[in-house]
Amino acid sequence: MSKDIFNFSAGPAVIPDSVIDKINLGLDDFDRGMSITEVSHRSNAFKEFAQSSESSLRNLLNINEEYSVLFLQGGASSQFLMTAYNFLKNEAAFLDTGTWSKKAIKEAKLFGNVDILASSENDNYNHIPNFEIAKNYDYFHCTSNNTIFGTQINSFANTDTPMFCDMSSDIFSRVLDFSKFDLIYAGAQKNLGPAGATLVVIKNDLLDNIKDNVPSMMNYKVHADKSSMFNTPPVFSVYVSLLNMRWLKKMGGVSEIEKNNRKKAQLLYSEIDLNPLFNGHSKIKDRSIMNATFNLSDDNFKETFESMLSDANITALAGHRSVGGYRASMYNAMSLDSVKILVEVMSELESKI
Ligand SMILES: Cc1ncc(COP(=O)(O)O)c(C=O)c1O
């Protein structure tokens, strides 16, 4: 892979070069000459790796033994239905902050009543709406970072209702108090590793509160009791996720990476705010430090801008069709220097016009 490409993809996304080097070693020889793609998930070598993944994760996120850590398959999209399948008995509350929340709501409706506490849909999801959890629900579901719209929840509700959160696009990016959450989930392919593994962290208390007759593959307790080995886990993705977690630890852990993430975001948002050729999509107070969404103020500059991006080897900057324009995804492995290159191109466009 050319190291000169600046990959702003929303996911699957950039992985640190040093991790890619280690993946290559594991592809060649993970255990006694066998590639990671050849070893059994029941081999001692892989089991040790999987255990190590769990303890690294607990360590990095500061998650205690009151929670089970699961590596499942099916992506975050399977969690939309699995959460409801296991826990929606009467009514669940949802915060609608974008496409992914909406998909979670759609799946939950198959299993019970859904109360949408607030939605920013009428403003094309450019902010996180205010809401109140005024009564008891089976659980409250929110999306911490809205990958498509570029908004992020900065302060989470204090509630006695069990809080479930889709953290697919900002897990490991900032320090959070995980004791507030009862269940979190995230697809691996942004801040963790390649697509394939889905991380679930679930409070053990909840495992005794699962509905009857939930099929085994959909049942959190079945997976927890078997330490995520009820069926074949996504071996390669778990392997790379651990390598990534080791990289993150070496970088100083989540608190250090958060500082870097904030620097990157600040750099890009200042350009968006100062450069008259660009408009940000998200309201300033709810801007995501992972995915910055912005548009050109005049589409006549589109061709010039995109050819400059291409000359600078900047790729995957196109916005999702529901927002248009551009989206710069700046996950943990994206360097500050890469964001500087993008900002330079944006400011060069201004000086050209
Ligand atoms: C916040 C969020 N939730 C859910 C998903 C869906 O994830 P998956 O493709 O792993 O099912 C995505 C994908 O980008 C996402 O960004």
mmCIF file of C-alpha atoms and ligand atoms in Angstrom:
data_model
loop_
_atom_site.group_PDB
_atom_site.id
_atom_site.type_symbol
_atom_site.label_atom_id
_atom_site.label_comp_id
_atom_site.label_asym_id
_atom_site.label_seq_id
_atom_site.Cartn_x
_atom_site.Cartn_y
_atom_site.Cartn_z
ATOM 1 C CA MET A 1 0.000 0.000 0.000
ATOM 2 C CA SER A 2 1.277 3.466 -0.796
ATOM 3 C CA LYS A 3 1.995 5.313 2.429
ATOM 4 C CA ASP A 4 1.373 8.616 0.647
ATOM 5 C CA ILE A 5 -2.386 8.141 0.493
ATOM 6 C CA PHE A 6 -4.390 10.138 3.034
ATOM 7 C CA ASN A 7 -7.395 7.951 3.687
ATOM 8 C CA PHE A 8 -10.347 9.794 5.257
ATOM 9 C CA SER A 9 -12.740 6.858 4.900
ATOM 10 C CA ALA A 10 -15.610 6.523 7.373
ATOM 11 C CA GLY A 11 -14.891 2.818 7.756
ATOM 12 C CA PRO A 12 -13.279 0.437 7.129
ATOM 13 C CA ALA A 13 -10.639 3.000 7.848
ATOM 14 C CA VAL A 14 -6.993 3.707 8.329
ATOM 15 C CA ILE A 15 -4.927 1.309 10.476
ATOM 16 C CA PRO A 16 -1.524 2.369 11.890
ATOM 17 C CA ASP A 17 1.457 1.381 9.708
ATOM 18 C CA SER A 18 3.144 -0.406 12.610
ATOM 19 C CA VAL A 19 -0.016 -2.513 13.088
ATOM 20 C CA ILE A 20 -0.102 -3.369 9.376
ATOM 21 C CA ASP A 21 3.517 -4.568 9.690
ATOM 22 C CA LYS A 22 2.535 -6.811 12.607
ATOM 23 C CA ILE A 23 -0.508 -8.136 10.704
ATOM 24 C CA ASN A 24 1.852 -9.143 7.907
ATOM 25 C CA LEU A 25 3.995 -11.071 10.378
ATOM 26 C CA GLY A 26 0.915 -12.874 11.731
ATOM 27 C CA LEU A 27 -0.319 -13.639 8.234
ATOM 28 C CA ASP A 28 2.990 -15.342 7.613
ATOM 29 C CA ASP A 29 3.495 -17.067 10.960
ATOM 30 C CA PHE A 30 1.148 -16.676 13.914
ATOM 31 C CA ASP A 31 1.756 -20.049 15.570
ATOM 32 C CA ARG A 32 4.517 -22.528 14.684
ATOM 33 C CA GLY A 33 4.524 -21.529 11.037
ATOM 34 C CA MET A 34 0.739 -21.333 10.685
ATOM 35 C CA SER A 35 -0.853 -18.119 9.454
ATOM 36 C CA ILE A 36 -3.451 -16.363 11.643
ATOM 37 C CA THR A 37 -5.923 -17.246 8.875
ATOM 38 C CA GLU A 38 -5.222 -20.943 9.426
ATOM 39 C CA VAL A 39 -5.294 -21.417 13.191
ATOM 40 C CA SER A 40 -8.213 -22.855 15.112
ATOM 41 C CA HIS A 41 -10.068 -20.507 17.428
ATOM 42 C CA ARG A 42 -9.707 -23.297 20.005
ATOM 43 C CA SER A 43 -5.911 -23.413 19.721
ATOM 44 C CA ASN A 44 -3.974 -22.320 22.783
ATOM 45 C CA ALA A 45 -2.204 -19.645 20.792
ATOM 46 C CA PHE A 46 -5.447 -17.989 19.714
ATOM 47 C CA LYS A 47 -7.168 -18.457 23.083
ATOM 48 C CA GLU A 48 -4.289 -16.638 24.767
ATOM 49 C CA PHE A 49 -4.633 -13.896 22.191
ATOM 50 C CA ALA A 50 -8.383 -13.609 22.758
ATOM 51 C CA GLN A 51 -7.927 -13.429 26.543
ATOM 52 C CA SER A 52 -5.307 -10.810 26.081
ATOM 53 C CA SER A 53 -7.728 -8.822 23.876
ATOM 54 C CA GLU A 54 -10.282 -8.812 26.636
ATOM 55 C CA SER A 55 -7.863 -7.649 29.302
ATOM 56 C CA SER A 56 -6.388 -4.952 27.044
ATOM 57 C CA LEU A 57 -9.861 -3.701 26.351
ATOM 58 C CA ARG A 58 -10.808 -3.619 30.028
ATOM 59 C CA ASN A 59 -7.601 -1.824 30.765
ATOM 60 C CA LEU A 60 -7.905 0.785 28.023
ATOM 61 C CA LEU A 61 -11.549 1.592 28.692
ATOM 62 C CA ASN A 62 -11.388 1.085 32.440
ATOM 63 C CA ILE A 63 -14.139 -1.530 32.436
ATOM 64 C CA ASN A 64 -14.505 -3.608 35.572
ATOM 65 C CA GLU A 65 -15.619 -7.182 36.268
ATOM 66 C CA GLU A 66 -19.270 -6.160 36.560
ATOM 67 C CA TYR A 67 -19.300 -6.258 32.761
ATOM 68 C CA SER A 68 -18.794 -9.029 30.214
ATOM 69 C CA VAL A 69 -16.793 -8.290 27.088
ATOM 70 C CA LEU A 70 -17.924 -10.087 23.933
ATOM 71 C CA PHE A 71 -16.526 -10.234 20.415
ATOM 72 C CA LEU A 72 -19.414 -11.215 18.151
ATOM 73 C CA GLN A 73 -20.171 -11.202 14.432
ATOM 74 C CA GLY A 74 -22.923 -9.502 12.455
ATOM 75 C CA GLY A 75 -21.772 -5.908 12.791
ATOM 76 C CA ALA A 76 -23.445 -3.163 14.754
ATOM 77 C CA SER A 77 -26.508 -3.736 12.557
ATOM 78 C CA SER A 78 -27.094 -7.084 14.275
ATOM 79 C CA GLN A 79 -26.948 -5.314 17.608
ATOM 80 C CA PHE A 80 -29.897 -3.153 16.545
ATOM 81 C CA LEU A 81 -32.073 -6.245 16.659
ATOM 82 C CA MET A 82 -30.190 -8.250 19.280
ATOM 83 C CA THR A 83 -30.599 -5.568 21.962
ATOM 84 C CA ALA A 84 -34.361 -5.538 21.357
ATOM 85 C CA TYR A 85 -34.639 -9.311 20.996
ATOM 86 C CA ASN A 86 -33.052 -9.770 24.437
ATOM 87 C CA PHE A 87 -34.406 -6.822 26.378
ATOM 88 C CA LEU A 88 -37.430 -5.152 24.808
ATOM 89 C CA LYS A 89 -40.291 -6.506 26.886
ATOM 90 C CA ASN A 90 -42.701 -3.573 26.936
ATOM 91 C CA GLU A 91 -41.278 -0.290 25.808
ATOM 92 C CA ALA A 92 -37.835 1.120 25.000
ATOM 93 C CA ALA A 93 -36.857 4.780 24.583
ATOM 94 C CA PHE A 94 -34.709 6.021 21.709
ATOM 95 C CA LEU A 95 -32.878 9.204 20.812
ATOM 96 C CA ASP A 96 -33.092 9.697 17.043
ATOM 97 C CA THR A 97 -29.878 11.395 15.918
ATOM 98 C CA GLY A 98 -29.448 10.006 12.426
ATOM 99 C CA THR A 99 -29.472 7.118 10.006
ATOM 100 C CA TRP A 100 -28.024 4.574 12.433
ATOM 101 C CA SER A 101 -30.393 5.483 15.281
ATOM 102 C CA LYS A 102 -33.256 5.211 12.831
ATOM 103 C CA LYS A 103 -32.162 1.760 11.784
ATOM 104 C CA ALA A 104 -31.934 0.704 15.431
ATOM 105 C CA ILE A 105 -35.464 2.062 15.980
ATOM 106 C CA LYS A 106 -36.792 0.171 12.952
ATOM 107 C CA GLU A 107 -35.455 -3.138 14.253
ATOM 108 C CA ALA A 108 -36.646 -2.526 17.813
ATOM 109 C CA LYS A 109 -40.189 -1.904 16.554
ATOM 110 C CA LEU A 110 -40.288 -5.552 15.483
ATOM 111 C CA PHE A 111 -40.080 -6.559 19.146
ATOM 112 C CA GLY A 112 -42.115 -4.058 21.144
ATOM 113 C CA ASN A 113 -43.096 -0.450 21.686
ATOM 114 C CA VAL A 114 -40.674 2.326 20.924
ATOM 115 C CA ASP A 115 -40.839 5.834 22.335
ATOM 116 C CA ILE A 116 -38.736 8.341 20.383
ATOM 117 C CA LEU A 117 -37.830 10.889 23.046
ATOM 118 C CA ALA A 118 -36.442 13.436 20.599
ATOM 119 C CA SER A 119 -35.299 13.679 17.002
ATOM 120 C CA SER A 120 -33.293 16.167 14.956
ATOM 121 C CA GLU A 121 -34.536 14.713 11.660
ATOM 122 C CA ASN A 122 -36.289 17.958 10.654
ATOM 123 C CA ASP A 123 -32.911 19.721 10.703
ATOM 124 C CA ASN A 124 -31.213 16.974 8.726
ATOM 125 C CA TYR A 125 -29.695 15.749 11.970
ATOM 126 C CA ASN A 126 -27.365 18.715 12.394
ATOM 127 C CA HIS A 127 -27.518 18.614 16.188
ATOM 128 C CA ILE A 128 -28.190 16.422 19.206
ATOM 129 C CA PRO A 129 -31.686 17.285 20.457
ATOM 130 C CA ASN A 130 -32.529 17.852 24.108
ATOM 131 C CA PHE A 131 -34.594 15.172 25.766
ATOM 132 C CA GLU A 132 -35.779 13.879 29.091
ATOM 133 C CA ILE A 133 -36.303 10.321 30.286
ATOM 134 C CA ALA A 134 -39.456 10.953 32.237
ATOM 135 C CA LYS A 135 -40.669 7.427 32.984
ATOM 136 C CA ASN A 136 -39.467 3.850 33.181
ATOM 137 C CA TYR A 137 -38.476 1.971 30.057
ATOM 138 C CA ASP A 138 -36.855 -1.404 29.469
ATOM 139 C CA TYR A 139 -33.871 0.592 28.241
ATOM 140 C CA PHE A 140 -32.834 3.846 26.615
ATOM 141 C CA HIS A 141 -30.846 3.651 23.369
ATOM 142 C CA CYS A 142 -28.605 6.322 21.890
ATOM 143 C CA THR A 143 -25.837 6.647 19.282
ATOM 144 C CA SER A 144 -22.776 8.353 20.731
ATOM 145 C CA ASN A 145 -21.349 9.490 17.395
ATOM 146 C CA ASN A 146 -23.340 9.997 14.230
ATOM 147 C CA THR A 147 -20.896 8.914 11.560
ATOM 148 C CA ILE A 148 -22.958 10.219 8.652
ATOM 149 C CA PHE A 149 -23.997 13.611 10.011
ATOM 150 C CA GLY A 150 -20.890 14.443 12.031
ATOM 151 C CA THR A 151 -22.509 15.027 15.413
ATOM 152 C CA GLN A 152 -21.538 13.547 18.762
ATOM 153 C CA ILE A 153 -23.092 13.337 22.202
ATOM 154 C CA ASN A 154 -20.929 15.263 24.654
ATOM 155 C CA SER A 155 -22.818 14.611 27.812
ATOM 156 C CA PHE A 156 -24.762 11.434 28.520
ATOM 157 C CA ALA A 157 -27.999 11.290 30.480
ATOM 158 C CA ASN A 158 -28.071 10.429 34.160
ATOM 159 C CA THR A 159 -30.857 7.916 34.448
ATOM 160 C CA ASP A 160 -31.948 4.811 36.317
ATOM 161 C CA THR A 161 -33.156 3.370 33.018
ATOM 162 C CA PRO A 162 -30.544 0.982 31.599
ATOM 163 C CA MET A 163 -28.568 2.936 28.990
ATOM 164 C CA PHE A 164 -27.581 1.198 25.735
ATOM 165 C CA CYS A 165 -25.260 2.950 23.328
ATOM 166 C CA ASP A 166 -24.059 2.363 19.783
ATOM 167 C CA MET A 167 -20.424 3.535 19.982
ATOM 168 C CA SER A 168 -19.392 2.181 16.591
ATOM 169 C CA SER A 169 -17.649 5.300 15.408
ATOM 170 C CA ASP A 170 -16.117 6.754 18.554
ATOM 171 C CA ILE A 171 -15.208 3.864 20.833
ATOM 172 C CA PHE A 172 -11.614 4.268 22.136
ATOM 173 C CA SER A 173 -11.506 7.891 20.959
ATOM 174 C CA ARG A 174 -12.223 9.704 24.228
ATOM 175 C CA VAL A 175 -12.341 9.059 27.933
ATOM 176 C CA LEU A 176 -15.863 8.188 29.104
ATOM 177 C CA ASP A 177 -17.349 6.980 32.326
ATOM 178 C CA PHE A 178 -18.497 3.538 31.203
ATOM 179 C CA SER A 179 -20.224 2.870 34.501
ATOM 180 C CA LYS A 180 -23.073 5.011 33.123
ATOM 181 C CA PHE A 181 -23.796 2.437 30.434
ATOM 182 C CA ASP A 182 -25.409 -0.979 30.744
ATOM 183 C CA LEU A 183 -24.656 -2.139 27.234
ATOM 184 C CA ILE A 184 -22.418 -0.681 24.561
ATOM 185 C CA TYR A 185 -21.621 -2.041 21.148
ATOM 186 C CA ALA A 186 -19.372 -1.147 18.241
ATOM 187 C CA GLY A 187 -18.472 -2.589 14.872
ATOM 188 C CA ALA A 188 -14.685 -2.945 14.724
ATOM 189 C CA GLN A 189 -14.059 -1.258 11.408
ATOM 190 C CA LYS A 190 -13.392 2.296 12.572
ATOM 191 C CA ASN A 191 -11.301 2.548 15.725
ATOM 192 C CA LEU A 192 -10.636 -1.093 16.410
ATOM 193 C CA GLY A 193 -9.646 -3.166 13.406
ATOM 194 C CA PRO A 194 -10.950 -4.641 10.182
ATOM 195 C CA ALA A 195 -14.653 -5.366 9.695
ATOM 196 C CA GLY A 196 -15.797 -8.673 11.143
ATOM 197 C CA ALA A 197 -15.738 -8.327 14.913
ATOM 198 C CA THR A 198 -18.454 -6.538 16.840
ATOM 199 C CA LEU A 199 -17.573 -5.524 20.327
ATOM 200 C CA VAL A 200 -20.259 -5.754 23.019
ATOM 201 C CA VAL A 201 -19.732 -4.722 26.625
ATOM 202 C CA ILE A 202 -22.689 -5.730 28.750
ATOM 203 C CA LYS A 203 -23.423 -5.424 32.460
ATOM 204 C CA ASN A 204 -23.591 -8.901 33.995
ATOM 205 C CA ASP A 205 -26.832 -8.042 35.840
ATOM 206 C CA LEU A 206 -28.552 -7.724 32.480
ATOM 207 C CA LEU A 207 -27.646 -11.273 31.523
ATOM 208 C CA ASP A 208 -30.160 -12.556 34.078
ATOM 209 C CA ASN A 209 -32.873 -10.377 32.634
ATOM 210 C CA ILE A 210 -32.999 -11.725 29.088
ATOM 211 C CA LYS A 211 -36.382 -12.580 27.586
ATOM 212 C CA ASP A 212 -37.415 -16.207 27.181
ATOM 213 C CA ASN A 213 -36.907 -18.115 23.972
ATOM 214 C CA VAL A 214 -34.195 -15.961 22.471
ATOM 215 C CA PRO A 215 -32.342 -18.149 19.931
ATOM 216 C CA SER A 216 -28.783 -19.051 20.940
ATOM 217 C CA MET A 217 -26.930 -16.953 18.365
ATOM 218 C CA MET A 218 -28.981 -13.909 19.360
ATOM 219 C CA ASN A 219 -28.672 -14.530 23.089
ATOM 220 C CA TYR A 220 -26.089 -12.471 24.994
ATOM 221 C CA LYS A 221 -25.964 -14.955 27.876
ATOM 222 C CA VAL A 222 -25.112 -17.840 25.569
ATOM 223 C CA HIS A 223 -22.177 -15.854 24.167
ATOM 224 C CA ALA A 224 -21.070 -14.628 27.601
ATOM 225 C CA ASP A 225 -21.195 -18.137 29.110
ATOM 226 C CA LYS A 226 -19.000 -19.407 26.290
ATOM 227 C CA SER A 227 -16.577 -16.452 26.405
ATOM 228 C CA SER A 228 -17.525 -15.467 22.829
ATOM 229 C CA MET A 229 -16.663 -18.966 21.574
ATOM 230 C CA PHE A 230 -20.199 -20.328 21.194
ATOM 231 C CA ASN A 231 -19.479 -20.432 17.489
ATOM 232 C CA THR A 232 -16.374 -19.561 15.511
ATOM 233 C CA PRO A 233 -15.412 -15.990 16.402
ATOM 234 C CA PRO A 234 -14.068 -13.564 13.773
ATOM 235 C CA VAL A 235 -10.500 -14.714 14.389
ATOM 236 C CA PHE A 236 -8.662 -12.342 12.064
ATOM 237 C CA SER A 237 -10.587 -9.273 13.162
ATOM 238 C CA VAL A 238 -10.081 -10.074 16.854
ATOM 239 C CA TYR A 239 -6.382 -10.578 16.147
ATOM 240 C CA VAL A 240 -5.985 -7.188 14.462
ATOM 241 C CA SER A 241 -8.125 -5.521 17.135
ATOM 242 C CA LEU A 242 -5.698 -6.674 19.802
ATOM 243 C CA LEU A 243 -2.720 -5.434 17.784
ATOM 244 C CA ASN A 244 -4.517 -2.096 17.516
ATOM 245 C CA MET A 245 -5.212 -1.999 21.242
ATOM 246 C CA ARG A 246 -1.526 -2.660 21.918
ATOM 247 C CA TRP A 247 -0.694 0.227 19.588
ATOM 248 C CA LEU A 248 -3.147 2.443 21.442
ATOM 249 C CA LYS A 249 -1.591 1.539 24.784
ATOM 250 C CA LYS A 250 1.831 2.408 23.392
ATOM 251 C CA MET A 251 0.461 5.779 22.273
ATOM 252 C CA GLY A 252 -0.431 6.505 25.887
ATOM 253 C CA GLY A 253 -3.950 5.067 25.973
ATOM 254 C CA VAL A 254 -7.326 6.668 25.406
ATOM 255 C CA SER A 255 -6.586 9.921 27.258
ATOM 256 C CA GLU A 256 -3.562 10.652 25.044
ATOM 257 C CA ILE A 257 -5.318 9.680 21.831
ATOM 258 C CA GLU A 258 -8.210 11.921 22.820
ATOM 259 C CA LYS A 259 -5.828 14.896 23.003
ATOM 260 C CA ASN A 260 -4.608 14.102 19.497
ATOM 261 C CA ASN A 261 -8.166 13.590 18.231
ATOM 262 C CA ARG A 262 -9.189 16.983 19.629
ATOM 263 C CA LYS A 263 -6.183 18.673 18.009
ATOM 264 C CA LYS A 264 -7.066 17.173 14.618
ATOM 265 C CA ALA A 265 -10.705 18.168 14.922
ATOM 266 C CA GLN A 266 -9.872 21.691 16.076
ATOM 267 C CA LEU A 267 -7.489 22.188 13.174
ATOM 268 C CA LEU A 268 -10.064 21.129 10.597
ATOM 269 C CA TYR A 269 -13.034 22.928 12.159
ATOM 270 C CA SER A 270 -11.060 26.201 12.407
ATOM 271 C CA GLU A 271 -10.424 25.993 8.672
ATOM 272 C CA ILE A 272 -14.101 25.250 8.011
ATOM 273 C CA ASP A 273 -15.095 28.261 10.128
ATOM 274 C CA LEU A 274 -12.504 30.698 8.784
ATOM 275 C CA ASN A 275 -12.541 29.752 5.129
ATOM 276 C CA PRO A 276 -15.555 31.378 3.391
ATOM 277 C CA LEU A 277 -15.611 28.598 0.778
ATOM 278 C CA PHE A 278 -16.771 26.000 3.316
ATOM 279 C CA ASN A 279 -19.774 25.534 5.615
ATOM 280 C CA GLY A 280 -19.928 22.997 8.418
ATOM 281 C CA HIS A 281 -23.032 20.793 8.639
ATOM 282 C CA SER A 282 -23.203 20.169 12.372
ATOM 283 C CA LYS A 283 -24.044 22.856 14.912
ATOM 284 C CA ILE A 284 -20.808 23.837 16.639
ATOM 285 C CA LYS A 285 -21.814 22.561 20.086
ATOM 286 C CA ASP A 286 -22.405 19.016 18.833
ATOM 287 C CA ARG A 287 -19.534 18.629 16.399
ATOM 288 C CA SER A 288 -17.970 15.213 16.208
ATOM 289 C CA ILE A 289 -14.240 14.861 16.755
ATOM 290 C CA MET A 290 -14.320 11.719 14.601
ATOM 291 C CA ASN A 291 -16.291 12.708 11.481
ATOM 292 C CA ALA A 292 -16.327 16.317 10.280
ATOM 293 C CA THR A 293 -19.024 17.052 7.698
ATOM 294 C CA PHE A 294 -18.858 20.126 5.484
ATOM 295 C CA ASN A 295 -20.001 21.521 2.143
ATOM 296 C CA LEU A 296 -18.625 23.958 -0.373
ATOM 297 C CA SER A 297 -20.400 27.315 -0.214
ATOM 298 C CA ASP A 298 -20.454 27.354 -4.027
ATOM 299 C CA ASP A 299 -20.613 24.158 -6.052
ATOM 300 C CA ASN A 300 -18.815 25.859 -8.917
ATOM 301 C CA PHE A 301 -15.569 25.209 -7.001
ATOM 302 C CA LYS A 302 -16.250 21.481 -6.764
ATOM 303 C CA GLU A 303 -14.212 20.410 -9.777
ATOM 304 C CA THR A 304 -11.180 22.467 -8.796
ATOM 305 C CA PHE A 305 -11.335 21.339 -5.166
ATOM 306 C CA GLU A 306 -11.687 17.682 -6.038
ATOM 307 C CA SER A 307 -8.834 17.784 -8.494
ATOM 308 C CA MET A 308 -6.654 19.424 -5.804
ATOM 309 C CA LEU A 309 -7.668 16.690 -3.359
ATOM 310 C CA SER A 310 -6.735 14.057 -5.876
ATOM 311 C CA ASP A 311 -3.346 15.718 -6.582
ATOM 312 C CA ALA A 312 -2.666 15.698 -2.825
ATOM 313 C CA ASN A 313 -3.505 11.957 -2.650
ATOM 314 C CA ILE A 314 -6.466 12.616 -0.370
ATOM 315 C CA THR A 315 -9.065 9.887 -0.710
ATOM 316 C CA ALA A 316 -12.520 8.897 0.584
ATOM 317 C CA LEU A 317 -13.569 12.430 1.491
ATOM 318 C CA ALA A 318 -16.991 12.279 -0.190
ATOM 319 C CA GLY A 319 -19.892 12.968 2.158
ATOM 320 C CA HIS A 320 -22.721 10.498 2.592
ATOM 321 C CA ARG A 321 -25.514 11.146 0.080
ATOM 322 C CA SER A 322 -27.872 12.317 2.849
ATOM 323 C CA VAL A 323 -25.589 15.260 3.685
ATOM 324 C CA GLY A 324 -23.649 15.675 0.425
ATOM 325 C CA GLY A 325 -20.407 17.615 0.337
ATOM 326 C CA TYR A 326 -17.523 16.169 2.278
ATOM 327 C CA ARG A 327 -16.850 14.104 5.358
ATOM 328 C CA ALA A 328 -13.412 13.805 6.882
ATOM 329 C CA SER A 329 -13.232 10.801 9.180
ATOM 330 C CA MET A 330 -10.383 11.241 11.613
ATOM 331 C CA TYR A 331 -10.272 8.046 13.623
ATOM 332 C CA ASN A 332 -7.477 7.285 16.097
ATOM 333 C CA ALA A 333 -5.030 6.068 13.466
ATOM 334 C CA MET A 334 -5.372 9.200 11.318
ATOM 335 C CA SER A 335 -2.334 11.391 11.960
ATOM 336 C CA LEU A 336 -2.394 15.111 12.682
ATOM 337 C CA ASP A 337 -0.115 15.553 9.660
ATOM 338 C CA SER A 338 -2.730 14.006 7.370
ATOM 339 C CA VAL A 339 -5.329 16.487 8.616
ATOM 340 C CA LYS A 340 -2.803 19.299 8.053
ATOM 341 C CA ILE A 341 -2.501 18.230 4.400
ATOM 342 C CA LEU A 342 -6.279 18.422 3.982
ATOM 343 C CA VAL A 343 -6.406 21.843 5.654
ATOM 344 C CA GLU A 344 -3.602 23.087 3.408
ATOM 345 C CA VAL A 345 -5.584 22.054 0.326
ATOM 346 C CA MET A 346 -8.695 23.826 1.645
ATOM 347 C CA SER A 347 -6.804 27.027 2.311
ATOM 348 C CA GLU A 348 -4.998 26.807 -1.048
ATOM 349 C CA LEU A 349 -8.427 26.661 -2.710
ATOM 350 C CA GLU A 350 -9.316 29.940 -1.047
ATOM 351 C CA SER A 351 -6.129 31.615 -2.256
ATOM 352 C CA LYS A 352 -6.723 30.350 -5.817
ATOM 353 C CA ILE A 353 -10.241 31.796 -6.053
HETATM 354 C C1 LIG B 1 -22.769 4.617 14.323
HETATM 355 C C2 LIG B 1 -22.909 3.392 13.454
HETATM 356 N N1 LIG B 1 -23.738 2.418 13.836
HETATM 357 C C3 LIG B 1 -23.904 1.303 13.095
HETATM 358 C C4 LIG B 1 -23.223 1.130 11.911
HETATM 359 C C5 LIG B 1 -23.444 -0.135 11.117
HETATM 360 O O1 LIG B 1 -22.358 -0.951 11.326
HETATM 361 P P1 LIG B 1 -22.196 -2.373 10.614
HETATM 362 O O2 LIG B 1 -21.917 -2.082 9.181
HETATM 363 O O3 LIG B 1 -21.019 -2.936 11.358
HETATM 364 O O4 LIG B 1 -23.423 -3.153 10.823
HETATM 365 C C6 LIG B 1 -22.340 2.116 11.473
HETATM 366 C C7 LIG B 1 -21.593 1.955 10.216
HETATM 367 O O5 LIG B 1 -20.933 2.825 9.716
HETATM 368 C C8 LIG B 1 -22.178 3.273 12.270
HETATM 369 O O6 LIG B 1 -21.350 4.262 11.893
#
